[in-house]
Amino acid sequence: MTSQVRGVQLARLLGQWHALPGRRRSPDYAALAAAVRGLLADGRLPLGVRLPAERELAEALRISRTTVTAAYRELRESGHLASRRGAGSWTMLPGGHRVASTGLWTPLDDRDMIDLGVAALSAPPQLVPAARAAAEDLPRYLGGAGYHPTGIIELREAVARGYTERGLPTSPEQIMVTSGTQHALDLVLRLALSPGGAVLVESPTYPNALAALSARRARIATHGLSDEGWDAELLLGSIRQTRPKLAYVIPEFHNPTGHLMAADLRERLVGAAHAAGTDLVVDESFVDLPLDDTPLPPPVAVFDRHSRVISIGGMSKPYWGGLRIGWVRASAPQVQRLAAARVGVDMASPVLDQLVAVHLLAEAPAIVAARRAQLAAQRDALVAALAEQLPDWRVTVPRGGVTLWAELDGPISSALARAAEEVGVRLAPGPRFGLDGTLERFLRLPFTLPAEELVEAVGRLAAVRYDLDRAGRPQWREAGVIA
């Protein structure tokens, strides 16, 4: 059944739609249509949802029905709305567009777009040799069925060895290989969270984690991160008071803020979770990417004595997103239960991809060192460009990871993202990292692209920001004085 958004709900999502760029050059119906397209672009208005009737939306927005009728007509003409007499109108994508990994709709032919919506690096040069070596290893596995629900032993040993080297003794029986970190999270939620269960997450947090939790119909509560990171008393107090079934945290170079959780808070977090009966899902996607020789605290699971901590990670951030290899680190019985749950989803990860991962992990010191140097240089270029061209934006320079979390000079994130698309820059606006349309004063800026592209993108954003002010501010004149 198609879901429906009510008039008052859509009005709340639209916010100050009439103040978006172009209103002084376009009629209200065009501004309204552009605002709806913007909601689709940043993922706050889903595809396939039925929009309110024209009269209902007109009443909610306190505008004429004629304006809504014209806006719906423009959305149908642009391919963002389909209508059928007696059935209503529902959202869709225009022909020749697709849904990108960020949730944004994007043209298929977008080679000239500077994409700051995806926080991932291109493949390292070692990938092709690793793939060739993996193909040579593959015949050893061809005599079997090829199904390894927990992963091939070489990869599980390599991942377990990585945890042990970080100070967390781990056996291969405690590792399950998955098809990426997102797949790992999905499997953990299937095992640890009943539909409608209570979950505590950071705010802001990773948008695809919110999507996975929403798919489980989780009751999501949040605790906010400040400029300094986690407020220990707020975080621990939230766990003690709400006693959620599960808490999802990103302690290493948090996505999107880049914060690093201190060791003492990690220990207190595990203790609070045990006392409250809460399982901790710890996303370690960025643990391999400290910059500026930043020392890493011990893994959160070091402090776990009661199998309350489930760690997830993968190859996407330090290596390549196209290599869909992730993993879960948990107790051996939990891994076996996860494997049993997995059989009903996808059976196992591709053997060839796992062999490629084995060869890349064997060269991890060289690959990761090069990645860190690359990211540090690109981060510094992005920070310098922002300081020069957008000095009113506040940025805390992260000590690792791949993203900046910029505080803008106004609640303009979604409007800026819509306007930036017109000048060839794709953004993931702040509301995508929170709930209910909050975080409009913030913007995630990854530094995974070459420095020259980042500087060019900032230049375009600065021009767009200037145009937002010019379009949105009335041009008042001083009253003439007659004496």
XYZ file of C-alpha atoms in Angstrom:
483
model
C 0.000 0.000 0.000
C 1.298 3.452 -0.917
C 1.928 5.641 2.134
C 0.525 9.142 2.254
C 1.816 12.430 3.628
C -0.811 14.764 5.061
C -1.002 18.446 4.231
C 0.241 19.652 7.619
C 3.123 17.155 7.475
C 4.253 18.312 4.047
C 3.888 21.949 5.105
C 6.194 21.293 8.054
C 8.768 19.638 5.772
C 8.597 22.495 3.273
C 9.343 25.109 5.922
C 10.167 28.487 4.353
C 9.681 27.236 0.814
C 8.717 30.663 -0.486
C 12.106 32.089 0.582
C 14.161 29.767 -1.609
C 16.386 31.238 -4.341
C 14.556 32.432 -7.395
C 11.338 33.602 -5.809
C 11.899 37.154 -7.006
C 12.276 35.829 -10.553
C 9.664 33.045 -10.457
C 6.038 32.730 -9.362
C 5.035 31.003 -6.152
C 3.978 27.788 -7.881
C 7.501 27.368 -9.326
C 9.076 27.949 -5.896
C 6.716 25.389 -4.353
C 7.529 22.808 -7.034
C 11.258 23.445 -6.541
C 10.898 22.963 -2.786
C 9.160 19.602 -3.256
C 11.921 18.516 -5.629
C 14.419 19.580 -2.983
C 12.736 17.380 -0.374
C 13.043 14.476 -2.790
C 16.677 15.358 -3.435
C 17.741 15.266 0.215
C 15.672 12.178 1.027
C 13.190 13.720 3.454
C 10.283 13.021 1.108
C 10.318 9.357 0.037
C 9.633 8.023 -3.424
C 6.209 6.508 -4.023
C 4.500 8.521 -1.282
C 1.069 9.996 -2.039
C 0.940 13.769 -1.717
C -2.012 15.533 -0.111
C -4.909 16.687 -2.230
C -4.527 20.151 -3.715
C -7.151 21.723 -1.465
C -5.666 20.142 1.667
C -2.140 21.377 0.917
C -3.422 24.827 -0.007
C -5.147 25.097 3.366
C -2.038 23.868 5.211
C 0.202 26.393 3.430
C -2.428 29.162 3.503
C -2.111 29.787 -0.207
C -4.520 29.522 -3.102
C -5.470 26.161 -4.549
C -4.513 27.532 -7.973
C -0.877 27.819 -6.816
C -0.817 24.192 -5.634
C -2.491 22.999 -8.836
C 0.156 24.757 -10.924
C 2.970 23.376 -8.748
C 1.669 19.806 -9.091
C 1.407 20.321 -12.842
C 5.035 21.449 -12.994
C 6.121 18.431 -10.927
C 4.286 16.116 -13.330
C 5.969 17.790 -16.291
C 9.422 17.428 -14.711
C 8.789 13.742 -13.976
C 8.690 14.052 -10.169
C 4.981 13.381 -9.770
C 2.553 10.890 -11.251
C -1.197 11.393 -11.029
C -4.216 9.269 -11.789
C -7.815 10.422 -11.565
C -9.407 9.077 -8.408
C -6.092 7.723 -7.066
C -4.216 10.942 -6.275
C -0.614 11.974 -6.973
C 2.538 10.257 -5.772
C 6.239 11.067 -5.925
C 8.614 9.488 -8.416
C 11.920 10.076 -10.207
C 12.160 11.593 -13.673
C 13.251 9.360 -16.518
C 17.007 8.958 -16.825
C 17.602 9.401 -13.117
C 18.503 6.963 -10.376
C 18.816 6.912 -6.603
C 22.432 7.428 -5.531
C 24.026 5.797 -2.490
C 23.413 8.981 -0.510
C 19.688 8.799 -1.120
C 19.840 11.737 -3.517
C 18.372 11.389 -6.995
C 20.994 12.023 -9.603
C 21.158 12.079 -13.421
C 22.739 9.036 -15.017
C 25.095 11.275 -16.967
C 26.660 13.431 -14.252
C 30.359 13.384 -15.116
C 30.740 17.118 -14.568
C 29.216 16.982 -11.086
C 31.516 17.409 -8.066
C 29.936 14.860 -5.754
C 30.341 15.777 -2.081
C 27.454 13.521 -1.122
C 29.632 10.397 -1.036
C 32.360 10.156 1.611
C 34.560 7.511 -0.021
C 37.892 7.325 -1.801
C 38.683 5.942 -5.228
C 40.446 2.572 -5.396
C 44.121 2.284 -4.378
C 46.679 1.204 -7.005
C 47.176 -2.096 -5.183
C 43.639 -3.223 -6.015
C 44.316 -4.570 -9.511
C 47.351 -6.673 -8.471
C 45.328 -7.962 -5.514
C 42.499 -8.960 -7.856
C 44.928 -10.820 -10.130
C 46.437 -12.665 -7.171
C 42.947 -13.520 -5.894
C 42.007 -15.003 -9.274
C 45.071 -17.244 -9.062
C 43.966 -18.384 -5.577
C 40.384 -19.055 -6.627
C 40.878 -22.633 -7.985
C 41.470 -23.816 -4.412
C 37.806 -23.088 -3.703
C 36.207 -24.275 -6.913
C 35.828 -27.867 -5.749
C 33.294 -26.854 -3.113
C 29.855 -25.251 -3.227
C 31.283 -21.790 -2.498
C 28.926 -21.020 0.411
C 30.770 -19.775 3.491
C 28.183 -18.042 5.709
C 30.805 -16.804 8.180
C 33.444 -16.153 5.500
C 36.523 -17.964 4.205
C 39.032 -18.863 6.887
C 41.918 -16.779 5.454
C 39.903 -13.566 5.666
C 38.508 -14.288 9.105
C 42.041 -14.948 10.333
C 43.278 -11.681 8.817
C 40.468 -9.644 10.378
C 40.899 -11.359 13.755
C 44.628 -10.623 13.612
C 43.865 -6.933 13.077
C 41.731 -6.812 16.241
C 44.394 -8.651 18.225
C 47.049 -6.163 17.097
C 44.802 -3.359 18.378
C 44.807 -4.927 21.834
C 41.595 -6.955 21.561
C 42.420 -10.690 21.432
C 40.142 -12.222 18.800
C 39.807 -15.654 17.219
C 38.505 -16.369 13.700
C 35.410 -17.930 15.302
C 34.482 -14.431 16.531
C 34.447 -12.976 13.000
C 31.726 -13.141 10.371
C 32.437 -11.684 6.931
C 29.601 -9.687 5.377
C 28.883 -7.850 2.130
C 29.917 -4.459 3.505
C 29.464 -2.655 6.814
C 25.842 -1.741 6.065
C 25.064 -5.427 5.539
C 26.771 -6.176 8.846
C 24.538 -3.637 10.609
C 21.420 -5.041 8.971
C 22.235 -8.591 10.119
C 22.977 -7.422 13.664
C 19.637 -5.593 13.789
C 17.829 -8.717 12.583
C 19.373 -10.667 15.442
C 19.393 -8.125 18.264
C 16.360 -5.907 17.666
C 12.721 -6.892 17.511
C 10.446 -4.721 15.354
C 9.500 -1.657 17.356
C 12.429 -2.009 19.752
C 13.983 1.050 21.393
C 17.317 2.273 20.003
C 19.612 5.107 21.054
C 21.744 6.816 18.378
C 23.955 9.858 18.190
C 22.725 13.069 16.599
C 23.960 13.621 13.992
C 24.634 10.085 12.788
C 25.116 7.984 9.659
C 21.982 8.307 7.451
C 22.025 4.692 6.257
C 22.042 3.507 9.861
C 18.868 5.527 10.420
C 17.399 3.933 7.288
C 18.216 0.447 8.567
C 16.656 1.228 11.939
C 13.552 2.659 10.304
C 13.202 -0.528 8.262
C 13.039 -2.428 11.573
C 10.396 0.083 12.764
C 12.696 0.956 15.662
C 11.723 3.577 18.211
C 14.703 5.892 17.830
C 15.929 8.228 20.558
C 18.934 10.496 20.105
C 21.645 12.125 22.162
C 23.353 15.149 20.686
C 27.045 15.701 19.998
C 28.542 19.118 20.713
C 31.560 20.861 19.230
C 33.664 18.860 21.676
C 32.051 15.522 20.939
C 30.067 13.366 23.333
C 28.648 14.791 26.540
C 29.443 11.878 28.849
C 26.711 12.547 31.389
C 24.094 13.090 28.687
C 25.042 9.879 26.880
C 25.260 7.688 29.955
C 22.167 9.286 31.463
C 20.189 8.578 28.300
C 21.113 4.897 28.507
C 20.246 4.650 32.204
C 16.923 6.449 31.817
C 15.608 5.026 28.554
C 17.206 1.549 28.856
C 17.135 0.956 25.082
C 17.480 -2.530 23.687
C 20.339 -1.341 21.508
C 22.643 1.671 21.129
C 24.506 2.465 17.903
C 27.703 4.521 18.190
C 30.604 5.542 15.936
C 33.464 6.178 18.386
C 36.351 6.477 15.905
C 36.214 9.663 13.820
C 32.483 9.825 13.999
C 30.488 10.175 10.797
C 29.801 13.038 10.146
C 31.497 15.096 12.892
C 34.924 13.423 12.959
C 35.029 13.228 16.783
C 37.091 10.561 18.590
C 35.655 9.074 21.788
C 38.033 9.079 24.776
C 39.075 5.822 26.434
C 37.459 6.586 29.796
C 34.082 7.249 28.195
C 34.334 3.985 26.257
C 34.771 2.093 29.514
C 31.911 3.937 31.224
C 29.693 3.404 28.172
C 30.149 -0.365 28.310
C 29.426 -0.376 32.051
C 26.245 1.673 31.613
C 25.085 -0.543 28.760
C 25.552 -3.686 30.832
C 23.659 -2.199 33.782
C 20.772 -1.145 31.513
C 20.602 -4.398 29.544
C 21.585 -2.559 26.347
C 23.562 -4.097 23.497
C 26.157 -1.797 21.929
C 26.694 -1.819 18.163
C 30.042 -0.126 17.555
C 30.679 1.038 13.988
C 34.437 1.070 13.358
C 34.330 2.074 9.689
C 36.970 4.804 10.142
C 39.273 3.190 12.706
C 42.105 2.796 10.160
C 42.175 6.505 9.311
C 43.706 8.568 12.139
C 45.483 11.642 10.787
C 48.340 13.723 12.193
C 49.684 10.753 14.211
C 46.592 10.819 16.426
C 46.807 7.935 18.945
C 43.821 5.613 19.052
C 42.121 4.608 22.314
C 41.487 0.884 22.892
C 38.536 -0.661 21.032
C 35.259 -0.345 22.919
C 35.019 -4.152 23.096
C 38.186 -4.258 25.237
C 36.003 -3.210 28.178
C 33.270 -5.767 27.451
C 32.960 -8.685 29.896
C 29.411 -9.755 29.165
C 29.140 -9.986 25.348
C 27.284 -6.681 25.184
C 29.470 -5.180 22.440
C 29.139 -6.098 18.763
C 31.725 -4.403 16.537
C 31.231 -3.884 12.812
C 33.697 -2.651 10.200
C 34.774 -3.087 6.617
C 36.949 -2.265 3.635
C 34.947 0.624 2.159
C 36.608 3.642 3.769
C 40.335 2.758 3.930
C 40.315 0.677 0.733
C 37.437 0.945 -1.774
C 33.652 1.108 -1.574
C 33.302 -1.113 -4.628
C 34.836 -3.990 -2.688
C 31.781 -5.055 -0.718
C 33.544 -6.657 2.235
C 32.610 -5.998 5.839
C 32.603 -7.958 9.068
C 31.100 -8.449 12.497
C 33.234 -9.081 15.576
C 31.244 -10.663 18.420
C 31.293 -13.707 20.685
C 31.501 -17.057 18.886
C 27.895 -18.033 19.807
C 26.638 -14.670 18.520
C 28.511 -15.200 15.245
C 26.846 -18.579 14.807
C 23.419 -17.053 15.411
C 24.206 -14.303 12.917
C 25.242 -16.901 10.345
C 21.955 -18.740 10.843
C 20.035 -15.491 10.348
C 22.104 -14.671 7.288
C 21.171 -17.837 5.398
C 17.720 -16.392 4.878
C 19.183 -13.200 3.385
C 22.112 -13.856 1.062
C 23.826 -17.141 2.063
C 27.429 -15.846 1.886
C 29.790 -13.182 0.528
C 31.500 -13.762 -2.858
C 34.631 -15.885 -2.486
C 36.598 -13.910 -5.070
C 35.939 -10.603 -3.288
C 37.059 -12.153 -0.018
C 40.307 -13.323 -1.593
C 40.930 -9.812 -2.915
C 40.406 -8.511 0.624
C 42.935 -11.016 1.979
C 45.619 -9.716 -0.380
C 44.804 -6.061 0.377
C 44.954 -6.646 4.127
C 48.366 -8.256 3.662
C 49.544 -4.886 2.300
C 47.585 -2.824 4.821
C 50.545 -0.865 6.286
C 51.556 0.599 2.919
C 48.003 1.164 1.649
C 46.708 2.777 4.833
C 49.767 4.996 5.258
C 49.269 6.375 1.743
C 45.560 6.901 2.413
C 46.284 8.839 5.593
C 48.760 11.133 3.850
C 46.319 11.705 0.989
C 43.412 12.473 3.310
C 45.440 14.823 5.507
C 46.485 16.893 2.495
C 42.948 17.006 1.100
C 41.490 17.887 4.506
C 43.923 20.786 4.885
C 43.098 22.058 1.386
C 39.378 21.967 2.142
C 39.787 23.720 5.505
C 41.928 26.437 3.936
C 39.444 27.010 1.110
C 36.553 27.304 3.575
C 38.481 29.745 5.760
C 39.224 31.937 2.752
C 35.902 31.874 0.913
C 33.311 31.085 3.611
C 34.843 32.519 6.791
C 31.513 32.709 8.616
C 31.212 28.914 8.612
C 32.543 27.172 11.717
C 34.555 23.977 11.279
C 36.254 21.780 13.862
C 39.217 20.165 12.123
C 38.914 16.388 12.594
C 41.906 14.306 13.661
C 40.863 11.431 11.435
C 38.193 10.013 9.180
C 37.052 11.537 5.909
C 34.538 14.305 6.722
C 34.166 17.843 8.040
C 30.995 18.867 9.860
C 30.487 22.536 9.062
C 28.197 24.834 11.053
C 26.719 27.262 8.553
C 25.851 30.897 9.085
C 22.131 30.167 9.018
C 19.557 27.338 8.746
C 20.118 27.012 5.013
C 21.526 23.527 4.499
C 18.727 22.099 2.357
C 18.304 25.314 0.364
C 22.050 25.435 -0.224
C 22.072 21.822 -1.412
C 19.293 22.508 -3.903
C 21.024 25.608 -5.222
C 24.437 23.907 -5.358
C 23.042 21.181 -7.597
C 22.429 23.853 -10.220
C 26.125 24.791 -10.269
C 27.448 21.246 -10.383
C 28.031 20.409 -6.711
C 26.151 17.625 -4.971
C 25.790 17.880 -1.198
C 24.323 15.818 1.602
C 22.537 18.464 3.721
C 22.457 18.347 7.495
C 18.878 17.039 7.903
C 19.902 13.738 6.305
C 22.020 13.037 9.393
C 19.231 13.533 11.917
C 15.543 13.047 12.525
C 12.498 15.175 11.699
C 14.241 17.769 9.545
C 16.615 19.092 12.190
C 20.302 20.075 11.632
C 19.533 22.710 8.991
C 22.498 24.754 10.260
C 24.967 21.987 9.399
C 26.538 20.426 6.321
C 28.798 17.396 5.895
C 31.771 17.989 3.607
C 33.915 14.936 2.819
C 37.532 15.461 1.820
C 37.816 12.317 -0.290
C 38.133 14.091 -3.653
C 41.367 15.568 -5.072
C 42.332 18.903 -3.520
C 41.719 20.899 -6.705
C 38.153 19.597 -6.934
C 37.511 20.448 -3.288
C 38.762 24.002 -3.776
C 36.618 24.373 -6.907
C 33.576 23.058 -5.049
C 34.061 25.564 -2.222
C 34.288 28.371 -4.758
C 30.980 27.349 -6.285
C 29.385 27.038 -2.837
C 30.579 30.516 -1.897
C 28.956 31.953 -5.009
C 25.722 30.083 -4.306
C 25.730 31.255 -0.691
C 26.057 34.844 -1.892
C 23.159 34.341 -4.306
C 20.984 32.937 -1.512
C 21.354 36.209 0.357
C 20.666 38.300 -2.699
C 17.564 36.331 -3.700
C 16.101 35.951 -0.252
C 16.542 39.443 1.125
C 14.077 42.204 0.131
C 15.677 45.260 -1.393
C 14.505 48.097 0.843
C 15.011 51.757 -0.018
C 15.381 54.608 2.390
C 12.280 56.785 2.560
C 12.744 60.156 0.925
C 12.986 63.075 3.324
C 11.099 66.218 2.408
C 12.050 69.259 4.451
